[in-house]
């Protein structure tokens, strides 16, 4: 006689819990995150219901709710994740009674709903903590192509990517600013090939739905000027701008390295005396076979600066809500691995 759906979920959850008890830690969950249908956002694949059905949710670290398409105001349902030991997937774990906010047929880029990861009480990290005791910490690794990267929830394991690269040891941390529910850090300065812009402390909001980093006009103009000056000193060939970018070059005039095109290095100086180096793989983007452009945009005179997902691609990114800190690695190609190298 076969197991009923509810009995099957209970059995697999017991197996996961037994393994977790043996290693003496709370569950660490993992799911796949991939580019959306349009290619400029990210979606997370989760198992919803009993038995679990695979659904895609838009990754939004600023959203306050976990939402899905449904007819009523709210829905309560089970969500099933794989657990992980940090380097591969382990037996599934079901979080029972997850609260979903209902949305209509609004376009979510092919997703069933939104995976809200803010610090609000109905966000996924808070619900995981209250319903299953999972630490309010999450980390993701965004790929730039069709291959999936991982998103982790909880603490107690190292993040190990093939071939045996412990990325936890490569994380640097800066304090999270106290925001209402979303996430931001202090941008103390930007340095371009050792030339500092000499900024005053500035708020840099973090985003998982905006593709390219946008900087307020004064900061953007200063950064663009420094980048252009350093590029000119290397005899890069300027070409006509390609919307939405205003600084573009012929790629044949620029060498290629392990870290992307050999362009001026852009270092973000963050609170806590840490530096986030952005090399060619993060600071320029190819817009054709022969043209690449400076991958930062002007946010306007009054808008805030926002760190986009292009600059986060192939870096491991961690949000420690309980510790009040934001973690990041350097580019993974420099460590001889990639976001797509987690062992699913």
Short mmCIF file of C-alpha atoms in Angstrom, two decimals:
data_model
loop_
_atom_site.label_atom_id
_atom_site.label_comp_id
_atom_site.label_asym_id
_atom_site.label_seq_id
_atom_site.Cartn_x
_atom_site.Cartn_y
_atom_site.Cartn_z
CA UNK A 1 0.00 0.00 0.00
CA UNK A 2 1.43 3.41 -1.01
CA UNK A 3 1.85 6.40 1.25
CA UNK A 4 -0.67 9.21 1.18
CA UNK A 5 0.75 12.64 0.13
CA UNK A 6 0.64 13.93 3.72
CA UNK A 7 2.28 10.75 5.07
CA UNK A 8 5.01 10.98 2.42
CA UNK A 9 5.81 14.59 3.30
CA UNK A 10 5.89 13.68 7.01
CA UNK A 11 8.28 10.79 6.35
CA UNK A 12 10.74 12.81 4.25
CA UNK A 13 10.66 15.63 6.79
CA UNK A 14 11.46 13.15 9.59
CA UNK A 15 14.45 11.87 7.58
CA UNK A 16 15.70 15.43 7.09
CA UNK A 17 15.24 16.25 10.77
CA UNK A 18 17.05 13.07 11.83
CA UNK A 19 20.05 13.98 9.68
CA UNK A 20 20.05 17.51 11.02
CA UNK A 21 19.92 16.27 14.61
CA UNK A 22 22.98 14.11 13.94
CA UNK A 23 25.02 17.14 12.88
CA UNK A 24 23.53 19.24 15.66
CA UNK A 25 22.26 22.19 13.63
CA UNK A 26 18.98 23.72 12.49
CA UNK A 27 17.89 23.06 8.88
CA UNK A 28 19.74 24.76 6.08
CA UNK A 29 17.53 24.92 3.01
CA UNK A 30 18.51 25.33 -0.63
CA UNK A 31 16.61 26.05 -3.84
CA UNK A 32 17.49 26.88 -7.43
CA UNK A 33 17.55 30.48 -8.65
CA UNK A 34 17.61 31.19 -12.39
CA UNK A 35 17.10 34.11 -14.73
CA UNK A 36 13.47 34.96 -15.50
CA UNK A 37 11.71 34.76 -18.85
CA UNK A 38 12.86 38.26 -19.81
CA UNK A 39 16.40 37.51 -18.63
CA UNK A 40 16.72 40.63 -16.47
CA UNK A 41 15.26 39.32 -13.20
CA UNK A 42 15.58 36.13 -11.15
CA UNK A 43 13.12 33.43 -10.13
CA UNK A 44 13.30 30.75 -7.43
CA UNK A 45 11.84 27.26 -7.86
CA UNK A 46 9.89 25.95 -4.83
CA UNK A 47 7.61 23.00 -4.13
CA UNK A 48 4.18 24.26 -3.03
CA UNK A 49 1.29 22.20 -1.66
CA UNK A 50 0.77 18.52 -0.83
CA UNK A 51 2.10 16.77 -2.84
CA UNK A 52 4.54 19.55 -3.82
CA UNK A 53 4.09 21.11 -7.24
CA UNK A 54 6.98 23.04 -8.73
CA UNK A 55 6.35 26.80 -8.92
CA UNK A 56 8.51 29.79 -9.82
CA UNK A 57 8.64 32.91 -7.60
CA UNK A 58 10.20 36.25 -8.45
CA UNK A 59 13.21 36.90 -6.19
CA UNK A 60 12.66 40.26 -4.46
CA UNK A 61 14.69 41.09 -1.37
CA UNK A 62 12.66 44.28 -0.81
CA UNK A 63 9.21 42.67 -0.92
CA UNK A 64 7.46 42.22 2.44
CA UNK A 65 5.26 39.23 1.56
CA UNK A 66 5.43 35.82 -0.04
CA UNK A 67 2.70 36.08 -2.67
CA UNK A 68 1.09 33.89 -5.30
CA UNK A 69 -1.81 33.98 -7.74
CA UNK A 70 -4.98 33.01 -5.90
CA UNK A 71 -8.59 34.17 -5.54
CA UNK A 72 -8.84 35.07 -1.85
CA UNK A 73 -6.84 37.57 0.21
CA UNK A 74 -4.48 35.03 1.76
CA UNK A 75 -3.71 31.33 1.46
CA UNK A 76 -1.96 28.96 3.87
CA UNK A 77 -0.01 26.13 2.24
CA UNK A 78 3.04 23.93 2.68
CA UNK A 79 6.38 24.69 1.01
CA UNK A 80 9.01 22.01 0.42
CA UNK A 81 12.73 22.73 0.09
CA UNK A 82 15.77 20.53 -0.26
CA UNK A 83 18.11 20.63 2.71
CA UNK A 84 21.87 20.90 2.22
CA UNK A 85 25.13 20.13 3.96
CA UNK A 86 26.60 23.12 2.16
CA UNK A 87 28.01 21.26 -0.82
CA UNK A 88 25.14 19.14 -2.16
CA UNK A 89 21.42 18.65 -1.72
CA UNK A 90 20.07 16.44 1.06
CA UNK A 91 16.55 15.06 1.84
CA UNK A 92 13.64 17.49 1.49
CA UNK A 93 12.14 19.46 4.36
CA UNK A 94 8.57 20.78 4.39
CA UNK A 95 7.62 24.03 6.09
CA UNK A 96 3.98 23.70 7.02
CA UNK A 97 1.45 26.54 7.14
CA UNK A 98 3.30 29.15 5.09
CA UNK A 99 1.26 32.33 4.69
CA UNK A 100 0.86 33.60 1.12
CA UNK A 101 -0.58 36.94 0.13
CA UNK A 102 -2.82 36.59 -2.92
CA UNK A 103 -2.23 38.58 -6.09
CA UNK A 104 -4.17 38.80 -9.34
CA UNK A 105 -2.93 38.02 -12.82
CA UNK A 106 -0.37 40.86 -12.74
CA UNK A 107 2.67 40.01 -14.83
CA UNK A 108 5.50 38.63 -12.68
CA UNK A 109 7.79 37.72 -15.56
CA UNK A 110 6.39 34.21 -15.87
CA UNK A 111 6.46 33.54 -12.13
CA UNK A 112 3.58 32.33 -9.97
CA UNK A 113 4.22 35.04 -7.40
CA UNK A 114 6.89 36.89 -5.45
CA UNK A 115 9.35 35.55 -2.89
CA UNK A 116 9.62 38.47 -0.49
CA UNK A 117 12.89 38.41 1.46
CA UNK A 118 12.72 41.70 3.36
CA UNK A 119 12.92 41.96 7.14
CA UNK A 120 9.12 42.27 7.50
CA UNK A 121 7.13 39.83 9.63
CA UNK A 122 5.45 38.11 6.65
CA UNK A 123 8.61 37.75 4.55
CA UNK A 124 10.07 34.32 3.89
CA UNK A 125 13.09 34.62 6.27
CA UNK A 126 10.81 35.65 9.16
CA UNK A 127 8.24 32.94 8.45
CA UNK A 128 10.97 30.28 8.23
CA UNK A 129 12.28 31.41 11.61
CA UNK A 130 8.91 31.44 13.35
CA UNK A 131 7.54 28.23 11.81
CA UNK A 132 10.65 26.03 11.64
CA UNK A 133 13.36 27.69 13.74
CA UNK A 134 15.54 28.42 10.71
CA UNK A 135 18.05 31.21 11.30
CA UNK A 136 17.19 34.52 9.63
CA UNK A 137 20.07 34.39 7.21
CA UNK A 138 20.04 33.80 3.47
CA UNK A 139 22.59 33.77 0.67
CA UNK A 140 22.33 33.57 -3.08
CA UNK A 141 24.62 33.19 -6.07
CA UNK A 142 23.27 34.66 -9.32
CA UNK A 143 24.41 33.34 -12.68
CA UNK A 144 24.41 35.43 -15.83
CA UNK A 145 23.04 32.65 -18.04
CA UNK A 146 20.45 29.90 -18.08
CA UNK A 147 22.17 27.59 -15.57
CA UNK A 148 20.79 27.70 -12.02
CA UNK A 149 22.63 29.01 -8.99
CA UNK A 150 21.70 28.30 -5.36
CA UNK A 151 19.82 30.28 -2.74
CA UNK A 152 20.36 29.16 0.86
CA UNK A 153 18.26 29.78 3.99
CA UNK A 154 19.61 29.23 7.50
CA UNK A 155 23.05 28.85 9.04
CA UNK A 156 25.39 26.15 10.25
CA UNK A 157 27.17 24.99 7.07
CA UNK A 158 29.93 26.30 4.86
CA UNK A 159 29.06 27.09 1.25
CA UNK A 160 31.18 24.72 -0.84
CA UNK A 161 31.10 24.89 -4.65
CA UNK A 162 32.79 22.53 -7.09
CA UNK A 163 35.64 21.73 -7.22
CA UNK A 164 35.74 21.84 -3.40
CA UNK A 165 35.85 25.65 -3.05
CA UNK A 166 34.76 26.82 0.43
CA UNK A 167 33.27 30.22 -0.36
CA UNK A 168 32.36 30.95 3.27
CA UNK A 169 36.06 31.56 3.91
CA UNK A 170 36.08 34.22 1.16
CA UNK A 171 33.18 36.33 2.48
CA UNK A 172 33.81 39.93 3.56
CA UNK A 173 31.22 41.73 5.71
CA UNK A 174 29.88 45.25 6.04
CA UNK A 175 27.15 46.40 8.46
CA UNK A 176 23.61 46.57 7.15
CA UNK A 177 22.10 50.01 7.62
CA UNK A 178 18.98 50.17 9.75
CA UNK A 179 16.23 50.44 7.13
CA UNK A 180 12.50 49.96 7.61
CA UNK A 181 12.41 46.50 6.00
CA UNK A 182 14.75 46.42 3.00
CA UNK A 183 18.55 46.35 2.84
CA UNK A 184 21.24 48.98 2.39
CA UNK A 185 24.91 49.51 3.20
CA UNK A 186 27.15 52.56 3.56
CA UNK A 187 29.16 53.48 0.49
CA UNK A 188 32.12 55.44 1.86
CA UNK A 189 33.99 55.96 -1.39
CA UNK A 190 34.71 54.59 -4.87
CA UNK A 191 38.24 54.07 -6.15
CA UNK A 192 39.08 53.65 -9.85
CA UNK A 193 42.54 52.18 -10.41
CA UNK A 194 43.78 53.64 -7.09
CA UNK A 195 42.19 57.09 -7.78
CA UNK A 196 39.62 57.86 -5.06
CA UNK A 197 36.50 59.88 -5.85
CA UNK A 198 36.54 61.26 -2.26
CA UNK A 199 32.84 60.79 -1.60
CA UNK A 200 31.05 61.54 1.64
CA UNK A 201 29.20 58.59 3.20
CA UNK A 202 26.29 57.57 0.99
CA UNK A 203 23.48 55.02 1.24
CA UNK A 204 23.64 52.20 -1.30
CA UNK A 205 20.42 50.19 -1.42
CA UNK A 206 20.60 46.54 -2.44
CA UNK A 207 18.28 45.13 -5.09
CA UNK A 208 17.46 41.77 -6.65
CA UNK A 209 15.09 43.16 -9.32
CA UNK A 210 17.14 46.02 -10.84
CA UNK A 211 19.67 44.79 -13.38
CA UNK A 212 22.32 47.53 -13.52
CA UNK A 213 23.65 49.63 -10.65
CA UNK A 214 22.28 53.18 -10.62
CA UNK A 215 24.15 55.98 -8.86
CA UNK A 216 22.89 59.46 -8.02
CA UNK A 217 23.97 61.99 -10.63
CA UNK A 218 26.92 63.58 -8.78
CA UNK A 219 28.43 60.20 -7.92
CA UNK A 220 27.75 58.75 -11.36
CA UNK A 221 29.35 61.68 -13.19
CA UNK A 222 32.41 61.51 -10.95
CA UNK A 223 32.76 57.76 -11.46
CA UNK A 224 32.23 58.02 -15.22
CA UNK A 225 34.83 60.76 -15.51
CA UNK A 226 37.41 58.72 -13.60
CA UNK A 227 36.70 55.58 -15.64
CA UNK A 228 36.90 57.45 -18.96
CA UNK A 229 40.17 59.09 -17.94
CA UNK A 230 41.76 55.78 -16.97
CA UNK A 231 40.41 54.12 -20.15
CA UNK A 232 41.84 56.91 -22.32
CA UNK A 233 45.25 56.45 -20.72
CA UNK A 234 45.12 52.82 -21.88
CA UNK A 235 44.16 53.86 -25.43
CA UNK A 236 40.74 52.20 -25.43
CA UNK A 237 38.78 53.06 -28.57
CA UNK A 238 35.57 54.99 -27.76
CA UNK A 239 32.53 54.31 -29.94
CA UNK A 240 28.99 55.69 -30.05
CA UNK A 241 26.88 55.11 -26.95
CA UNK A 242 24.34 52.28 -26.89
CA UNK A 243 21.20 52.94 -24.81
CA UNK A 244 20.91 52.87 -21.86
CA UNK A 245 24.71 53.24 -21.57
CA UNK A 246 26.66 56.39 -22.38
CA UNK A 247 30.26 55.15 -22.30
CA UNK A 248 31.16 52.44 -24.81
CA UNK A 249 34.33 51.03 -26.37
CA UNK A 250 35.40 48.80 -29.22
CA UNK A 251 36.19 45.46 -27.61
CA UNK A 252 39.12 44.78 -29.94
CA UNK A 253 41.09 47.51 -28.14
CA UNK A 254 40.82 45.75 -24.75
CA UNK A 255 42.50 42.57 -23.57
CA UNK A 256 40.54 39.74 -21.93
CA UNK A 257 41.59 38.14 -18.62
CA UNK A 258 40.26 35.55 -16.18
CA UNK A 259 38.30 38.41 -14.53
CA UNK A 260 36.75 39.66 -17.76
CA UNK A 261 37.88 42.57 -19.93
CA UNK A 262 41.02 44.29 -18.62
CA UNK A 263 39.34 47.60 -17.83
CA UNK A 264 40.02 49.98 -14.92
CA UNK A 265 39.17 48.34 -11.60
CA UNK A 266 36.24 49.86 -9.70
CA UNK A 267 36.48 49.38 -5.93
CA UNK A 268 33.48 50.04 -3.71
CA UNK A 269 34.68 51.15 -0.27
CA UNK A 270 32.03 50.07 2.23
CA UNK A 271 31.41 50.58 5.94
CA UNK A 272 33.57 48.53 8.27
CA UNK A 273 36.71 49.20 6.24
CA UNK A 274 36.00 46.58 3.55
CA UNK A 275 36.38 46.81 -0.22
CA UNK A 276 34.25 45.18 -2.91
CA UNK A 277 36.41 45.02 -6.07
CA UNK A 278 34.57 45.06 -9.39
CA UNK A 279 36.61 43.88 -12.37
CA UNK A 280 35.68 43.75 -16.05
CA UNK A 281 33.23 40.88 -15.56
CA UNK A 282 31.13 43.22 -13.38
CA UNK A 283 31.92 46.76 -14.54
CA UNK A 284 31.39 46.47 -18.31
CA UNK A 285 28.85 44.59 -20.41
CA UNK A 286 29.06 43.36 -24.00
CA UNK A 287 26.24 44.83 -26.07
CA UNK A 288 27.40 43.32 -29.39
CA UNK A 289 30.23 41.21 -30.77
CA UNK A 290 32.43 44.28 -31.04
CA UNK A 291 31.15 46.78 -28.43
CA UNK A 292 31.20 46.82 -24.65
CA UNK A 293 29.85 49.53 -22.36
CA UNK A 294 30.39 50.82 -18.84
CA UNK A 295 27.67 48.97 -16.88
CA UNK A 296 26.56 51.73 -14.48
CA UNK A 297 23.64 54.12 -14.95
CA UNK A 298 22.66 57.62 -13.83
CA UNK A 299 19.84 57.44 -11.26
CA UNK A 300 19.10 61.18 -11.50
CA UNK A 301 19.68 64.03 -9.07
CA UNK A 302 17.36 62.97 -6.26
CA UNK A 303 16.97 59.20 -6.50
CA UNK A 304 18.97 56.92 -4.25
CA UNK A 305 21.82 54.75 -5.46
CA UNK A 306 20.93 51.08 -5.97
CA UNK A 307 23.26 48.09 -6.46
CA UNK A 308 21.95 46.01 -9.35
CA UNK A 309 22.11 42.29 -9.99
CA UNK A 310 24.58 42.54 -12.88
CA UNK A 311 27.25 43.69 -10.43
CA UNK A 312 26.26 40.81 -8.10
CA UNK A 313 26.49 38.05 -10.72
CA UNK A 314 28.99 35.30 -9.93
CA UNK A 315 29.61 36.62 -6.43
CA UNK A 316 28.25 34.82 -3.38
CA UNK A 317 25.99 37.30 -1.56
CA UNK A 318 24.83 36.83 2.06
CA UNK A 319 22.27 38.68 4.20
CA UNK A 320 22.62 38.02 7.93
CA UNK A 321 19.50 39.56 9.45
CA UNK A 322 20.28 38.49 13.00
CA UNK A 323 23.90 39.63 12.81
CA UNK A 324 22.98 42.86 10.99
CA UNK A 325 25.59 42.40 8.27
CA UNK A 326 25.91 41.96 4.52
CA UNK A 327 28.48 39.55 3.10
CA UNK A 328 30.03 39.22 -0.34
CA UNK A 329 32.88 37.44 -2.07
CA UNK A 330 35.04 38.66 -4.90
CA UNK A 331 34.28 37.37 -8.41
CA UNK A 332 34.08 33.60 -8.37
CA UNK A 333 35.94 33.25 -11.66
CA UNK A 334 38.98 34.50 -9.72
CA UNK A 335 38.47 31.55 -7.33
CA UNK A 336 38.19 29.09 -10.23
CA UNK A 337 34.52 28.36 -9.65
CA UNK A 338 31.12 29.88 -10.56
CA UNK A 339 27.60 30.25 -9.23
CA UNK A 340 26.54 27.42 -11.55
CA UNK A 341 29.05 25.09 -9.84
CA UNK A 342 26.93 24.26 -6.80
CA UNK A 343 26.19 20.51 -6.83
CA UNK A 344 22.45 20.23 -7.39
#
